[in-house]
PDB file of C-alpha atoms and ligand atoms in Angstrom:
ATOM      1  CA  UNK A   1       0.000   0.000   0.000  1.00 87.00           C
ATOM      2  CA  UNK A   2       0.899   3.586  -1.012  1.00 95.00           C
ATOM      3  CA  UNK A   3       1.621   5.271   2.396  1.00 97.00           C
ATOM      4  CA  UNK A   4       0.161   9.401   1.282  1.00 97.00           C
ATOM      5  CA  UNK A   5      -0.349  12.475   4.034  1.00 96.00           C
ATOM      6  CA  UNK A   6      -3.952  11.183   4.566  1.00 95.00           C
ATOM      7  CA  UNK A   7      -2.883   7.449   5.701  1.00 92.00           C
ATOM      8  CA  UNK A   8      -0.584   9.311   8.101  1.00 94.00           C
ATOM      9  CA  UNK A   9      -3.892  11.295   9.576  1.00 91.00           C
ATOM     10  CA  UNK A  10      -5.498   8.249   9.534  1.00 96.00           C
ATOM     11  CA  UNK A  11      -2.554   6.530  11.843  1.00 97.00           C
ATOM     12  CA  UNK A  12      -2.676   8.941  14.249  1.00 97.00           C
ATOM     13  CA  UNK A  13      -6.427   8.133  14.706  1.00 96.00           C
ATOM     14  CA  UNK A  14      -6.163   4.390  14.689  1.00 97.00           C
ATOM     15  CA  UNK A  15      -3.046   4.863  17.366  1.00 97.00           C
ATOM     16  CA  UNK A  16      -0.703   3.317  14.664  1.00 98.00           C
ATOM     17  CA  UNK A  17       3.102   4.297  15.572  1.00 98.00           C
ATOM     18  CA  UNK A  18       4.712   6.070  12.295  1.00 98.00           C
ATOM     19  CA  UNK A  19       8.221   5.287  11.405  1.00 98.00           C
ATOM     20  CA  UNK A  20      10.019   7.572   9.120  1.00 98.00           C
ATOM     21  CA  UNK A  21      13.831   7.786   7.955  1.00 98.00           C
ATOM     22  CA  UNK A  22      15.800   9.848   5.998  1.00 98.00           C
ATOM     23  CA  UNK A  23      17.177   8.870   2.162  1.00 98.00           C
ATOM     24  CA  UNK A  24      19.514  10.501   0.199  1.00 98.00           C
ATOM     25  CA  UNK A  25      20.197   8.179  -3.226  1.00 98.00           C
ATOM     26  CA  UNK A  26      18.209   5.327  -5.013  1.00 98.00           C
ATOM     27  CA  UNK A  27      19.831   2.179  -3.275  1.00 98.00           C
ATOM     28  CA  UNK A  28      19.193   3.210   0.338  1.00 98.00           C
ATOM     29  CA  UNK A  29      15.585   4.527  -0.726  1.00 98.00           C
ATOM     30  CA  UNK A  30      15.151   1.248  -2.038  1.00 98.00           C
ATOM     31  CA  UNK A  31      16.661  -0.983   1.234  1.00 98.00           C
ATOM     32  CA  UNK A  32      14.094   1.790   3.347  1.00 98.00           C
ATOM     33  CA  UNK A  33      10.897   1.298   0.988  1.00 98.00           C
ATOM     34  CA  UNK A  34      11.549  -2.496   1.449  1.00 98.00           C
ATOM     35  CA  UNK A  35      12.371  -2.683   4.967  1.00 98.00           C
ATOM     36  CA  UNK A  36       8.581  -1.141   5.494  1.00 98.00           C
ATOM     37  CA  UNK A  37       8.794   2.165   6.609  1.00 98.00           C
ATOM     38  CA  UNK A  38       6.172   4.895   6.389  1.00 98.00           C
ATOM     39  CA  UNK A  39       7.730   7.505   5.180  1.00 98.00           C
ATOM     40  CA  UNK A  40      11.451   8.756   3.860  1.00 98.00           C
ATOM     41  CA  UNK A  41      12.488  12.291   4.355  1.00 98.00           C
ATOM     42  CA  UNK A  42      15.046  13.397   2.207  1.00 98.00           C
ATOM     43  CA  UNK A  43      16.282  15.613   4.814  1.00 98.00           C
ATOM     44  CA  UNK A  44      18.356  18.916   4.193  1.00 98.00           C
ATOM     45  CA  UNK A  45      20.873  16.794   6.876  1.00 98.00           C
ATOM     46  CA  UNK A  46      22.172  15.317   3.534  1.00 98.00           C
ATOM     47  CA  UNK A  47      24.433  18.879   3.777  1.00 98.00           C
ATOM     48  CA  UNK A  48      26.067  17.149   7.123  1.00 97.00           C
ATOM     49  CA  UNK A  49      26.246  13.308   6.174  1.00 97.00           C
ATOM     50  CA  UNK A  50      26.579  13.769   2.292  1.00 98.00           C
ATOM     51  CA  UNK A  51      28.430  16.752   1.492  1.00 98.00           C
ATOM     52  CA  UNK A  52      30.576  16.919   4.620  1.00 97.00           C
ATOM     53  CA  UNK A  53      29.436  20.819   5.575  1.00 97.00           C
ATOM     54  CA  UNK A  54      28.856  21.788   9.570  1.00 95.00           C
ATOM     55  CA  UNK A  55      25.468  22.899   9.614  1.00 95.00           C
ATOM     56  CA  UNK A  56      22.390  22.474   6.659  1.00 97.00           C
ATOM     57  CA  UNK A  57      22.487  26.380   5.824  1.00 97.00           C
ATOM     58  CA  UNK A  58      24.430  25.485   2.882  1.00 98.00           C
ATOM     59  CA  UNK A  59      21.766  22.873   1.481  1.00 98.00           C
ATOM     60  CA  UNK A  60      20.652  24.501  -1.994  1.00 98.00           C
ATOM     61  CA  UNK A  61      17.455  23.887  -3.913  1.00 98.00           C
ATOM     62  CA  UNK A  62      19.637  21.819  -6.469  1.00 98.00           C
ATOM     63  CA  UNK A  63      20.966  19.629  -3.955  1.00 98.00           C
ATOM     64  CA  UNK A  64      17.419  18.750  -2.373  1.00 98.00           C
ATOM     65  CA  UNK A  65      15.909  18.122  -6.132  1.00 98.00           C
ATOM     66  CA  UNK A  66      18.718  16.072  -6.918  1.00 98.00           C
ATOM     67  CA  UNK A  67      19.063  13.772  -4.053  1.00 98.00           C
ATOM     68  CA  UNK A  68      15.205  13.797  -3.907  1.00 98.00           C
ATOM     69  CA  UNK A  69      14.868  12.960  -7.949  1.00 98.00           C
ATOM     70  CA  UNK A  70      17.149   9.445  -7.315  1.00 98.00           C
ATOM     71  CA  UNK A  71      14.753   8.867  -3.821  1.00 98.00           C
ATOM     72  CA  UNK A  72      11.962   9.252  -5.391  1.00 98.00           C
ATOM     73  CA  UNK A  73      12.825   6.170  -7.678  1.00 98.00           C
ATOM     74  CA  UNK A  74      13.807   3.617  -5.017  1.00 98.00           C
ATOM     75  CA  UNK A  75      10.663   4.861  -2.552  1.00 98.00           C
ATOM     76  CA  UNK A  76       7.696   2.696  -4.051  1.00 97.00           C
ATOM     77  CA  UNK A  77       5.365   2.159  -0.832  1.00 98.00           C
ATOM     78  CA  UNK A  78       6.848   5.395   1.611  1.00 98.00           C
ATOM     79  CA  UNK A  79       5.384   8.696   1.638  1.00 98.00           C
ATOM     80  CA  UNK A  80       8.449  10.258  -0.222  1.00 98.00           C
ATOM     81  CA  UNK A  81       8.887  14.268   1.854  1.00 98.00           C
ATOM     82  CA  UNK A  82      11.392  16.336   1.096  1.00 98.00           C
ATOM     83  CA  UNK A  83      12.814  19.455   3.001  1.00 98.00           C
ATOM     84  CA  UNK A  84      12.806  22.830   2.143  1.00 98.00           C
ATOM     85  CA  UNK A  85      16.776  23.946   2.182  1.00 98.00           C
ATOM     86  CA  UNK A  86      17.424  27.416   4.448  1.00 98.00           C
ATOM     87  CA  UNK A  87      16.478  30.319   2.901  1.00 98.00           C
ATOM     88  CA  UNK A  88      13.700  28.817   0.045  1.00 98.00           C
ATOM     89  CA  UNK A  89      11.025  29.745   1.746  1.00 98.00           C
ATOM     90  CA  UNK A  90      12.174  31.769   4.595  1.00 98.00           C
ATOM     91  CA  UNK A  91      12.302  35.293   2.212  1.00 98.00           C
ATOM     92  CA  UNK A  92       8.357  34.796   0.748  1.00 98.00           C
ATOM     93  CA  UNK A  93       5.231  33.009   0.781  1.00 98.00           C
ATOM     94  CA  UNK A  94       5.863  33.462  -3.046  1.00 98.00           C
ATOM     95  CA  UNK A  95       9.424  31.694  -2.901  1.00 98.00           C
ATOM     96  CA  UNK A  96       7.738  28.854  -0.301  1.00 98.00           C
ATOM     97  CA  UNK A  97       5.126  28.033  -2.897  1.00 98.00           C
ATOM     98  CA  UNK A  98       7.514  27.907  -5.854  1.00 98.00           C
ATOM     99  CA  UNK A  99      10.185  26.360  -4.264  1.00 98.00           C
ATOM    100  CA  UNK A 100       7.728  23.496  -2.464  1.00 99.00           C
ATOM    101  CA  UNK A 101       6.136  23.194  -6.499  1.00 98.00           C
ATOM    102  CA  UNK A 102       9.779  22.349  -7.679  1.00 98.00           C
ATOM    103  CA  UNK A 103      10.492  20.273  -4.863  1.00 99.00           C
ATOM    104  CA  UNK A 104       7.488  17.972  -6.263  1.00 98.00           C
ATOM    105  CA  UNK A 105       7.726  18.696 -10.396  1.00 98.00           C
ATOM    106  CA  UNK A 106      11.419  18.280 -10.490  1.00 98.00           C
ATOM    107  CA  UNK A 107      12.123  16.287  -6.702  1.00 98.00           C
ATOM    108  CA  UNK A 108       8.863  14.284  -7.105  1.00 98.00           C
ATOM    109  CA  UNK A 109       8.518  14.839  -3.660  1.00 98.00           C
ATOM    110  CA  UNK A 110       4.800  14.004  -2.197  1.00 98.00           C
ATOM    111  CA  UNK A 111       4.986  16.214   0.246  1.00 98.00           C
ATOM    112  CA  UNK A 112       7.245  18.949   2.056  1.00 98.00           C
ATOM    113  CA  UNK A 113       8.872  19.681   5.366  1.00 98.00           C
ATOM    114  CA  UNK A 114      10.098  23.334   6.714  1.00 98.00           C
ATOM    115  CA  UNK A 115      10.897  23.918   9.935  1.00 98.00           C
ATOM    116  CA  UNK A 116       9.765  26.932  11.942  1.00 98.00           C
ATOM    117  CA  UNK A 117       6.495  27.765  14.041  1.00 97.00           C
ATOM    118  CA  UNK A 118       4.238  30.889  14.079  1.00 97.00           C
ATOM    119  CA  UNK A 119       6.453  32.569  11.262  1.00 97.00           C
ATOM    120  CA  UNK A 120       5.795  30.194   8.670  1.00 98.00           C
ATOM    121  CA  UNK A 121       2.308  29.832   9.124  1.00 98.00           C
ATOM    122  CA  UNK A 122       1.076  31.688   6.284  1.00 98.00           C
ATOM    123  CA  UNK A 123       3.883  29.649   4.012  1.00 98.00           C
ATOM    124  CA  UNK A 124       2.529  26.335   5.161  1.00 98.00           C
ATOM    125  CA  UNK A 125      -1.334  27.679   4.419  1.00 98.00           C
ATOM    126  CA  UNK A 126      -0.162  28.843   0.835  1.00 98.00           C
ATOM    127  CA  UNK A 127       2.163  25.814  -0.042  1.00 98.00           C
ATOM    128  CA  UNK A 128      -1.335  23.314   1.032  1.00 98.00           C
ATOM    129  CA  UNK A 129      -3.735  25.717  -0.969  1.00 98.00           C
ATOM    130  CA  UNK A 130      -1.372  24.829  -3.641  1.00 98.00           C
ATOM    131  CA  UNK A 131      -2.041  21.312  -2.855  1.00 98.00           C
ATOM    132  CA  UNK A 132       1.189  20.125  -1.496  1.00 98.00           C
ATOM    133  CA  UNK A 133       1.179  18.649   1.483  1.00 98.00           C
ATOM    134  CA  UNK A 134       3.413  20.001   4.309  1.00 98.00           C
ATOM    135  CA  UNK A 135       5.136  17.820   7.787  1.00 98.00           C
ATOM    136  CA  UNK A 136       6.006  21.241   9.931  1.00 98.00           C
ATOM    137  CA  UNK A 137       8.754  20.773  12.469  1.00 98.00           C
ATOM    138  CA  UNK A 138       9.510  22.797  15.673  1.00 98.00           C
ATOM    139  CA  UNK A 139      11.684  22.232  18.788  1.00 98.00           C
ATOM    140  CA  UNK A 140      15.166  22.349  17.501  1.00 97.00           C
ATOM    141  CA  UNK A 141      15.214  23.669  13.993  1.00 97.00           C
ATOM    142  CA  UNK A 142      18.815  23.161  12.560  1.00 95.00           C
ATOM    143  CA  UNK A 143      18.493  25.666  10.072  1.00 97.00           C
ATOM    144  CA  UNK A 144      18.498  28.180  13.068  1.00 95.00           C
ATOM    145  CA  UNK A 145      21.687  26.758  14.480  1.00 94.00           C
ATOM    146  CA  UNK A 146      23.109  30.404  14.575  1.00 95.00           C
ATOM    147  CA  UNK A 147      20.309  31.980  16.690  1.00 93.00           C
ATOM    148  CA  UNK A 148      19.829  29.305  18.386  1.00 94.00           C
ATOM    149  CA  UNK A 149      23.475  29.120  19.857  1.00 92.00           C
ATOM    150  CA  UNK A 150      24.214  25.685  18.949  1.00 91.00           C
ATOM    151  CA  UNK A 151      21.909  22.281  18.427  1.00 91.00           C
ATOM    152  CA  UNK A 152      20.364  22.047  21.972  1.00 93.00           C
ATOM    153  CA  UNK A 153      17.343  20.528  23.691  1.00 96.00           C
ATOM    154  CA  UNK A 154      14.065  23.244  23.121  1.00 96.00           C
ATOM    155  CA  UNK A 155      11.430  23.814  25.225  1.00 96.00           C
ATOM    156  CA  UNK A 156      12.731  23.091  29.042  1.00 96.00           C
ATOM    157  CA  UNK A 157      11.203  26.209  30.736  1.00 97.00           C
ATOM    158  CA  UNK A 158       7.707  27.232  31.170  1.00 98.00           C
ATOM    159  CA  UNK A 159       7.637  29.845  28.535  1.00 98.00           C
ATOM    160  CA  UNK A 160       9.383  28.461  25.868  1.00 97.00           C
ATOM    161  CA  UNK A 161       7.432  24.692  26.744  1.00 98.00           C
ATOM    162  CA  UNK A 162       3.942  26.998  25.930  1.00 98.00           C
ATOM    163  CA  UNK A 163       5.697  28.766  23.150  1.00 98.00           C
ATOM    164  CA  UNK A 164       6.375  24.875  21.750  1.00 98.00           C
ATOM    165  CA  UNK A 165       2.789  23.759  22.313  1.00 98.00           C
ATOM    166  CA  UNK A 166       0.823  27.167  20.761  1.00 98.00           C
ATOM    167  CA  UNK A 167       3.236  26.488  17.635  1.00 98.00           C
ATOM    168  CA  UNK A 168       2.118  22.714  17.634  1.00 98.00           C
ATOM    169  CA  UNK A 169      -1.591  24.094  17.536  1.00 98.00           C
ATOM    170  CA  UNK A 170      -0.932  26.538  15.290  1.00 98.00           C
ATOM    171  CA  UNK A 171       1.120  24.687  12.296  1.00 98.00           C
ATOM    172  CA  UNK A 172      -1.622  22.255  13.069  1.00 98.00           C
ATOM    173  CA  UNK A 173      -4.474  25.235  12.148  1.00 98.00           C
ATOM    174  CA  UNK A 174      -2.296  26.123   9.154  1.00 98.00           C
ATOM    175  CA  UNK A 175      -3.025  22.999   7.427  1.00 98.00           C
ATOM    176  CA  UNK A 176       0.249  20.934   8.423  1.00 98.00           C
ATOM    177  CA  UNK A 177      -0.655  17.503   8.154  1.00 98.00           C
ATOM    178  CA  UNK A 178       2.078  16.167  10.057  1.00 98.00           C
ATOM    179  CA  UNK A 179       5.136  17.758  12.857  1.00 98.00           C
ATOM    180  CA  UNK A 180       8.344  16.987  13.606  1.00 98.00           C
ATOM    181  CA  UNK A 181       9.199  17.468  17.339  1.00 98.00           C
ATOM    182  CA  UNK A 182      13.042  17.890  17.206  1.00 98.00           C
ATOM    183  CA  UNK A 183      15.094  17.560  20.459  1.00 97.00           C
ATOM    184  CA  UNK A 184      12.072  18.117  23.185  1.00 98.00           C
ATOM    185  CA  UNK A 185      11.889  16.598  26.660  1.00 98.00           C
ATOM    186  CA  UNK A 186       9.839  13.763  26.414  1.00 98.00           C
ATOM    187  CA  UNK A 187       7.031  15.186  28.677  1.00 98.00           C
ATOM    188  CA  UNK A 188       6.676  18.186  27.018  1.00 98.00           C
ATOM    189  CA  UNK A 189       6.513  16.075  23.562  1.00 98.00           C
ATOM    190  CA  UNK A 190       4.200  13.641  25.270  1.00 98.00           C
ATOM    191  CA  UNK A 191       1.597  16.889  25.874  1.00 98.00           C
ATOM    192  CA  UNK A 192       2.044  18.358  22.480  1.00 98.00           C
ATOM    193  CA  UNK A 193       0.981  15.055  20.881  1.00 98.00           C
ATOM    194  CA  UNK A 194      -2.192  14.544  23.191  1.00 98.00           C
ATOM    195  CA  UNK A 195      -2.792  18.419  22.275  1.00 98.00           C
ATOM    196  CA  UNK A 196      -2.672  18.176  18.449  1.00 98.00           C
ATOM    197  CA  UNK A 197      -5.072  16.088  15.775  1.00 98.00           C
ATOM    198  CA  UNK A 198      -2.089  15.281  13.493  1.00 98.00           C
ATOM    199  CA  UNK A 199       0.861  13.009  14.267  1.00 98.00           C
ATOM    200  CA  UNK A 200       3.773  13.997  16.012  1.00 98.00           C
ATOM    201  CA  UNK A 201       7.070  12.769  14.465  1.00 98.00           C
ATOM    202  CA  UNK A 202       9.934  12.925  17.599  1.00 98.00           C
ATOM    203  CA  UNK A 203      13.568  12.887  17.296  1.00 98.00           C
ATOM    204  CA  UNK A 204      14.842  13.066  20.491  1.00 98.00           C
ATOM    205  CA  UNK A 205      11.254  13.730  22.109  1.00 98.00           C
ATOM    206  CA  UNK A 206      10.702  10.311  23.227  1.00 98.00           C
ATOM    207  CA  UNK A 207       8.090   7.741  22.874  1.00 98.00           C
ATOM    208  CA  UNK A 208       4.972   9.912  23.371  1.00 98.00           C
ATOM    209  CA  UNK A 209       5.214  10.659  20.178  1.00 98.00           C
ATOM    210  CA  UNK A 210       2.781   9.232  17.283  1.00 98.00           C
ATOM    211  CA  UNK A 211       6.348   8.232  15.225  1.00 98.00           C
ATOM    212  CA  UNK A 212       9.896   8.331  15.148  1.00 98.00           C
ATOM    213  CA  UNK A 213      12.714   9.991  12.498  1.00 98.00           C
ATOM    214  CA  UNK A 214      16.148   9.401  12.465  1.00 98.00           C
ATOM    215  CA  UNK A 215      18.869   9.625  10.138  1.00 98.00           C
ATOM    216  CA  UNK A 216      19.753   6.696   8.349  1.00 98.00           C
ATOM    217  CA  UNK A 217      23.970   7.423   9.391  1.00 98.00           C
ATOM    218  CA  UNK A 218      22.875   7.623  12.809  1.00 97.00           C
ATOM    219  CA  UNK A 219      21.473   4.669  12.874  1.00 97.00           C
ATOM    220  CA  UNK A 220      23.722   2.859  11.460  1.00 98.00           C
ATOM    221  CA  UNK A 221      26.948   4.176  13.010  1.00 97.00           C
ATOM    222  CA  UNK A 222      28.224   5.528   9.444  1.00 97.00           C
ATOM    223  CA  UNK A 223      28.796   8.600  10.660  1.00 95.00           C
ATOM    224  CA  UNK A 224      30.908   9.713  13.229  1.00 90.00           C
ATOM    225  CA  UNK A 225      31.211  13.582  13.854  1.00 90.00           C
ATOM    226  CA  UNK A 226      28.244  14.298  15.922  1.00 85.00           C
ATOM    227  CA  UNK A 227      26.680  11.427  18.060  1.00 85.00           C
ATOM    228  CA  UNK A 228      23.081  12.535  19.683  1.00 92.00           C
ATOM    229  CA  UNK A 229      22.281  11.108  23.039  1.00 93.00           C
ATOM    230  CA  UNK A 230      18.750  10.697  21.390  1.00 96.00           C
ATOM    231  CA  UNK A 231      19.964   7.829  18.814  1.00 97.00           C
ATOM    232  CA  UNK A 232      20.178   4.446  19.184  1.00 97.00           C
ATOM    233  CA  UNK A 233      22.578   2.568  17.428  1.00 97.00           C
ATOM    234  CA  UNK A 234      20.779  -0.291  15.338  1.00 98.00           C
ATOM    235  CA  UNK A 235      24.545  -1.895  13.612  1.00 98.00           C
ATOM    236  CA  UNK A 236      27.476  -0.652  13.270  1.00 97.00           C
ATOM    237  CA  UNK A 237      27.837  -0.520   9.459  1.00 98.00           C
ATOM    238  CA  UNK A 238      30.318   2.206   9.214  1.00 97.00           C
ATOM    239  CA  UNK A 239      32.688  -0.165  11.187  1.00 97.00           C
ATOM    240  CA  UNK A 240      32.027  -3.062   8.853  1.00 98.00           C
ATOM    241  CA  UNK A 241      32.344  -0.445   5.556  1.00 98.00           C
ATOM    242  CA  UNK A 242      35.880   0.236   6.830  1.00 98.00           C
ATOM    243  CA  UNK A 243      36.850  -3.777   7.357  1.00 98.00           C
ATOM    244  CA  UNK A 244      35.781  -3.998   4.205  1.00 98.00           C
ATOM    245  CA  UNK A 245      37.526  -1.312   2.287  1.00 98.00           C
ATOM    246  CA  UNK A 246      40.947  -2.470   4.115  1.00 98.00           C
ATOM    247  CA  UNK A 247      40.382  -6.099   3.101  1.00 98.00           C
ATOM    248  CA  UNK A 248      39.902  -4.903  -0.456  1.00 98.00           C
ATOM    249  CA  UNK A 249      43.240  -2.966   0.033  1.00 98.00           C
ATOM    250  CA  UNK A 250      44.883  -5.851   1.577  1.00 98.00           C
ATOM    251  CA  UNK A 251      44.079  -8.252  -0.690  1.00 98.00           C
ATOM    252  CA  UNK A 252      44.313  -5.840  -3.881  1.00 98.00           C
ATOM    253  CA  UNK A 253      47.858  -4.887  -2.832  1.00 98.00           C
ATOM    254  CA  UNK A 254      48.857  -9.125  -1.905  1.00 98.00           C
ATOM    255  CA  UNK A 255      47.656 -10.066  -5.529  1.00 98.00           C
ATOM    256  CA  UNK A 256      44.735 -11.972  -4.510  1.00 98.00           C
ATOM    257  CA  UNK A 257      42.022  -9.870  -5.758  1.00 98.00           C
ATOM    258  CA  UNK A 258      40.872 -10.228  -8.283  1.00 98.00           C
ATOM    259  CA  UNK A 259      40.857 -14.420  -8.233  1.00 97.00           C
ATOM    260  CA  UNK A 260      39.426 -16.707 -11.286  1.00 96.00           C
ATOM    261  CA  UNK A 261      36.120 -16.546 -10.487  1.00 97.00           C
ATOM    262  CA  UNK A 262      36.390 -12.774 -10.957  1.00 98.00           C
ATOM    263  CA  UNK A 263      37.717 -12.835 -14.431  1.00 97.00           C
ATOM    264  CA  UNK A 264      36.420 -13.278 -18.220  1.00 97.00           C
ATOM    265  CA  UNK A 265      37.473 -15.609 -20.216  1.00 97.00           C
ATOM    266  CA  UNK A 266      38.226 -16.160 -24.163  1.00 97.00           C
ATOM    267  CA  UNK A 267      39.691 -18.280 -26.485  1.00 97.00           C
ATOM    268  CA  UNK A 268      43.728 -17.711 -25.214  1.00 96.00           C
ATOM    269  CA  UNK A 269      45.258 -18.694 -29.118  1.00 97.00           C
ATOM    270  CA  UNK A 270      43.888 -15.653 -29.845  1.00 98.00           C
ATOM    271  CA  UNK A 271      46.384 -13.647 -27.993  1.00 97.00           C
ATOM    272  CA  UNK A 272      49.282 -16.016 -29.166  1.00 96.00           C
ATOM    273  CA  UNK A 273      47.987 -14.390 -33.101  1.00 97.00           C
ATOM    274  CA  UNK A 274      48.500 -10.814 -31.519  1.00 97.00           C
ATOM    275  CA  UNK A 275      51.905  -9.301 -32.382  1.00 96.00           C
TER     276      UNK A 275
HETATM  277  O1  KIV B 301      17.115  16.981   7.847  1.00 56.93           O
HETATM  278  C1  KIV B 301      16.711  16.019   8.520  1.00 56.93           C
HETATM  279  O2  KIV B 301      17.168  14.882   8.392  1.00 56.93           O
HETATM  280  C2  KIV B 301      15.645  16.268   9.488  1.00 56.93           C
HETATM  281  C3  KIV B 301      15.394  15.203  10.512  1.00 56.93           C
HETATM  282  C4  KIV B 301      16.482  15.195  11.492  1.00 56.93           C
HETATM  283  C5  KIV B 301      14.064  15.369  11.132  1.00 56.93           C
HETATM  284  O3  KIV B 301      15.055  17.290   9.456  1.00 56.93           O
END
């Protein structure tokens, strides 16, 4: 079955737990979409665990389109989102509509995620009155690193825990069918969840929440230069990549790669006729 924005509404009401994971190329979209899971974000993180930068403020349009355009051909059964990079819909509700309509014409994206709370609300009414769908996300919004002072927990005093639940409510009103809850304590997540008709998404908001993100590195200890308290560690395939990759050398360098099996054969009077 097709997993679409509506069957994520409809989990949410039949208490189904959502599972979501980021993509970036056609082979792990694939392995995801086969493995089950709802939904595959192709997350603006791909400027972190693809293209090696510090933060995701350097994620362009063209990057999300392409990395979304090879998704979208492994991701048969997921709900296929993409993100909105920093700064594509931040400057207009003109630029969030266009730049959510490329996002699904050249991306083929279903749907779109862009993180912020009361200040995008009339992007995320625009972008679904242009009939995209739209995942919100609030808590800790990485493309805000800078004001923000660094990638830290949200929400842990009274103020800022009500500012987190009126911006729940009020993506929610805006027509987001779907939030991400990024780095909130788990109670606080917990409430927000109860408080809101659409699923909550957490990544490091604990299990209150109506489903779970993480990145797809995280997960599976690929990548190494930030480790968040809030993942868990499902294999260690990054440790296995680099046995691999120094077996190859080994054996490359000791002759015994490739072996017969390996090779192609022909018809070796042939090369006694060469001169
Ligand atoms: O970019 C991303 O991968 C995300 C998830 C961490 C939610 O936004």
């Amino acid at each position: 079955m097709k997993h679409t924005a509506i069957t994520f509404k409809d989990a949410k009401q039949k208490g189904e737990k959502l599972s979501m994971l980021t993509a970036y190329d056609y082979t792990t979209a694939k392995l995801v979409d086969e493995a089950g899971i709802h939904a595959i974000l192709v997350g603006d993180s791909l400027g972190m665990v693809m293209l090696g930068y510090e933060n995701t403020c350097s994620v362009t349009m063209e990057d999300m389109i392409h990395h979304c355009a090879a998704v979208s051909r492994g991701a048969k059964q997921a709900l296929l989102i993409a993100d909105m990079p920093f700064m594509s819909y931040q400057t207009s509700v003109y630029d969030a509509v266009v730049n959510a309509g490329r996002l699904v014409k050249e991306g083929h994206a279903q749907a779109v995620k862009l993180e912020g709370g009361l200040e995008v609300c009339d992007h995320i009414r625009a972008i679904v009155r242009a009939s995209i769908p739209v995942c919100a996300h609030i808590g800790l919004t990485p493309q805000s690193v800078h004001a923000l002072g660094g990638f830290k927990v949200q929400g842990k005093g009274e103020e800022a825990a009500q500012r987190l639940l009126d911006e729940a409510r009020a993506v929610e009103e805006a027509g987001a069918f779907a939030v991400v809850l990024e780095c909130v304590p788990q109670a606080l997540a917990s409430k927000i969840t109860q408080a809101v008709h659409i699923p909550t998404i957490g990544i490091g908001a604990g299990a209150g929440c109506d489903g779970q993100v993480l990145v797809y590195q995280d997960m599976l200890a690929m990548y190494s230069d930030m480790a968040p308290k809030f993942v868990k560690q499902y294999a260690q395939i990054g440790a296995q990549m680099k046995e691999a990759f120094a077996a190859y050398k080994k054996e490359v360098s000791e002759g015994a790669f490739p072996a017969q099996e390996h090779t192609f054969k022909m018809d070796e009077t042939i090369i006694d006729k060469l001169y």
